[in-house]
Coordinates of C-alpha atoms in Angstrom, one line a residue:
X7 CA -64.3 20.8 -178.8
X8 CA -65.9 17.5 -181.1
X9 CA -67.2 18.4 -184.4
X10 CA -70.6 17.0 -183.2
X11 CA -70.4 19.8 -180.2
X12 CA -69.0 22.9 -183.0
X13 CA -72.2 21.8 -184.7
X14 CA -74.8 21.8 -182.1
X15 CA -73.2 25.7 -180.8
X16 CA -72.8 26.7 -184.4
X17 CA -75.5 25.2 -186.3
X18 CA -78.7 27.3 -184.7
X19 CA -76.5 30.8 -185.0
X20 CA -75.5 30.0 -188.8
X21 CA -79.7 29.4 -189.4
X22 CA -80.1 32.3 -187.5
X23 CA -77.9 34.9 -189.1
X24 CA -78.4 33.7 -192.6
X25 CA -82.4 33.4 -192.3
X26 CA -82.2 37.3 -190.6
X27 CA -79.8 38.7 -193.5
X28 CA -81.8 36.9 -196.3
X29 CA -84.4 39.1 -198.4
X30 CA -86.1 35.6 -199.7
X31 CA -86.8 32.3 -198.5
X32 CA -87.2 28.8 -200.6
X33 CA -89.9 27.0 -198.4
X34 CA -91.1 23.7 -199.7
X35 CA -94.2 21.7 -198.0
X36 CA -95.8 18.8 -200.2
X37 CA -95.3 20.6 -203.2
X38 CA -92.2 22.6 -204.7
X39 CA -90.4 24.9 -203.2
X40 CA -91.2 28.8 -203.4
X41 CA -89.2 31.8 -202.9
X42 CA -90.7 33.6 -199.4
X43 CA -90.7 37.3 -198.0
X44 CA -90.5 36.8 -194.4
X45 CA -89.4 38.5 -191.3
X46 CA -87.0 36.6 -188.6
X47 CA -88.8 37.5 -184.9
X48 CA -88.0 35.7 -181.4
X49 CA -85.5 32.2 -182.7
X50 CA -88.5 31.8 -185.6
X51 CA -89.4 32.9 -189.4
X52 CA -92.2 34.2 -189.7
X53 CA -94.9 34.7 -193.2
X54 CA -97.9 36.1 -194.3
X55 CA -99.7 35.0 -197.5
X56 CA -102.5 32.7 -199.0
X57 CA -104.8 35.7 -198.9
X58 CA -105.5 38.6 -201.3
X59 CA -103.0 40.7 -202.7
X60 CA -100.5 38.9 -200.6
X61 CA -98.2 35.9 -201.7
X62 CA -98.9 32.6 -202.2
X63 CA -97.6 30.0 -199.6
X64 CA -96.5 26.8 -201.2
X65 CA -99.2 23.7 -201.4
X66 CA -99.2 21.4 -198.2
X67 CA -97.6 24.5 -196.0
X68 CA -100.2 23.9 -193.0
X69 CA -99.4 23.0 -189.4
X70 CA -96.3 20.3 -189.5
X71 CA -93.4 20.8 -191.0
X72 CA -91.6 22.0 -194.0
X73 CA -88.2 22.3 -195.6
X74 CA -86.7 25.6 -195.7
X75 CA -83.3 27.2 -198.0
X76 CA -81.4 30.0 -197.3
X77 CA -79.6 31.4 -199.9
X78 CA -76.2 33.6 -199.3
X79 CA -77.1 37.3 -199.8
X80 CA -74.1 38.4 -201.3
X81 CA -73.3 35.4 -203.7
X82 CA -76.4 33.9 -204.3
X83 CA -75.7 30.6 -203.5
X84 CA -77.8 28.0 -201.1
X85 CA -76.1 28.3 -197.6
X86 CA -78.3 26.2 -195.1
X87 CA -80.9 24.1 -195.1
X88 CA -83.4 23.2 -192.2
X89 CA -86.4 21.6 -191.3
X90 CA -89.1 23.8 -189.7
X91 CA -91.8 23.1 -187.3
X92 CA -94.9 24.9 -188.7
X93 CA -97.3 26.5 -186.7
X94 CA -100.2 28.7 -187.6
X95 CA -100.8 31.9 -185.7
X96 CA -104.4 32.6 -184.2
X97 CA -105.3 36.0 -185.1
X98 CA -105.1 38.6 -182.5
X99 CA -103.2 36.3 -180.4
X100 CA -100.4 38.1 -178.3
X101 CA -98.0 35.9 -180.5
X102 CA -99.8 37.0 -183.6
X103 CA -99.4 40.5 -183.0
X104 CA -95.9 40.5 -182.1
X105 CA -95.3 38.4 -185.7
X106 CA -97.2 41.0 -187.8
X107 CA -95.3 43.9 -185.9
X108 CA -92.5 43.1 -187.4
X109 CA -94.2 41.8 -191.0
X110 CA -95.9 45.2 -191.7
X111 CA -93.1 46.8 -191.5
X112 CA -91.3 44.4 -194.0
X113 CA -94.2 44.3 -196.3
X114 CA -93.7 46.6 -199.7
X115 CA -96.1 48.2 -201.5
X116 CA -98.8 47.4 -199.5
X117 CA -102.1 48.8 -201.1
X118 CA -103.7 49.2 -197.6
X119 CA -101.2 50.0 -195.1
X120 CA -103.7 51.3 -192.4
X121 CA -105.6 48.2 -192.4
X122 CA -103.3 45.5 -193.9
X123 CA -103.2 44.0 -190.3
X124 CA -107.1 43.9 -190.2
X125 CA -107.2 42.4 -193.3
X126 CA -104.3 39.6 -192.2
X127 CA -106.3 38.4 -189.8
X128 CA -109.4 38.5 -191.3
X129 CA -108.1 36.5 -195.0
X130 CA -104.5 35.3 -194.8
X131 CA -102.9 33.2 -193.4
X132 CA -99.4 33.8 -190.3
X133 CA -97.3 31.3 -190.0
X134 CA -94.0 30.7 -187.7
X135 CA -91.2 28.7 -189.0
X136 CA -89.4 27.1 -185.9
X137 CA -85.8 25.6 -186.8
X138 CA -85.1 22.1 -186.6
X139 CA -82.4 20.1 -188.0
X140 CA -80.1 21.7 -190.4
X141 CA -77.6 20.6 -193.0
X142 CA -74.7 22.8 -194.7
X143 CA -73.6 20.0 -196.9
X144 CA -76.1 21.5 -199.8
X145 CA -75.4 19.8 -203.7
X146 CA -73.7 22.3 -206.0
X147 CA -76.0 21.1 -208.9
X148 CA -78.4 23.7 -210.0
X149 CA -82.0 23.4 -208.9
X150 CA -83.6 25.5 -211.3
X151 CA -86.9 24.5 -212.7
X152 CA -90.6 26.4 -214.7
X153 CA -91.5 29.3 -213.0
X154 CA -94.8 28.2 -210.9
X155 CA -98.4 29.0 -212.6
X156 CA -99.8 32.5 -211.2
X157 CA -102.8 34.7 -211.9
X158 CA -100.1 37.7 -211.8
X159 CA -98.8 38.7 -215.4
X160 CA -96.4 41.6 -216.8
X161 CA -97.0 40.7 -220.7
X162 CA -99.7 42.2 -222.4
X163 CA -100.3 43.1 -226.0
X164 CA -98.7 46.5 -227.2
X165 CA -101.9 48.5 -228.1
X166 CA -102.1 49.2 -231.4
X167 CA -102.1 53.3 -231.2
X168 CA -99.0 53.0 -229.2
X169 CA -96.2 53.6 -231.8
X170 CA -98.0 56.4 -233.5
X171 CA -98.4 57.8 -229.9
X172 CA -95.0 57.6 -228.9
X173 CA -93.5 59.0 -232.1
X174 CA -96.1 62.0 -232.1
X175 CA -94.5 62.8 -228.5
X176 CA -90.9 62.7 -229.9
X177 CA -91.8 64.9 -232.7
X178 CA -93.3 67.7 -230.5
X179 CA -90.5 68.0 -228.1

């Protein structure tokens, strides 16, 4: 067997298997790349964002195509590459509801699990990820960069009655 043949049987399985057993995605469109929740269903990836409460897709992700990295899961480090064909799910479509099937029941925490798929179709955005070409020979240089700007925040001031409230607590007990 050629090297060009090994990669044309291999290639699709390795994108396959390490898309399915990775947690996040890095998926780049116009803009830089972001790190993507997303659930592997029939030979595609498939997300959910851009709407409320959900996460945001990364600028000039719309029908087309984008570049997507898969990172190992157990060492961390980028594993493939490949080009996807972008497609935008119509909402309700039998495609549609076979995607979000398997979404809802990767999406955490969801604040409205009884009508998170109501709400999908209504204000976010579906998209399928179709492979394309793919590349293994990834540089070993370090792509790290800012975090992105986002409205969600962990830091806030410590209230000022805090102390004196914790140490009142320790004292009682």
């Amino acid at each position: 067997m050629t090297a060009a043949a090994a990669d044309s049987l291999f290639g699709p399985a390795l994108v396959e298997e390490a898309t399915k057993k990775s947690g996040l995605i890095w998926v780049r469109g116009t803009g830089p790349a972001r790190a993507l929740w997303h659930t592997w269903h029939e030979g595609a990836a498939h997300l959910v964002g851009d709407g409320p409460g959900e996460q945001p897709l990364p600028a000039g992700l719309t029908v087309g195509s984008a570049e997507v990295t898969v990172r190992s899961k157990d060492k961390g480090f980028r594993l493939v590459a490949w080009t996807a064909a972008v497609t935008e799910l119509a909402p309700h479509s039998e495609e549609w509801e076979a995607a979000v099937a398997e979404l809802k029941g990767k999406r955490l925490n969801a604040p409205d699990a009884e009508q998170m798929t109501e709400r999908w179709a209504r204000e976010c955005r579906v998209l399928r990820l179709t492979p394309g070409d793919f590349r293994t020979d990834l540089p070993d240089a370090s792509h790290a960069a800012p975090p992105l700007p986002t409205p969600a925040t962990t830091r806030h001031p410590v209230p000022d009655a805090l102390p004196r409230l914790l140490l009142k607590r320790r004292r009682k007990s």
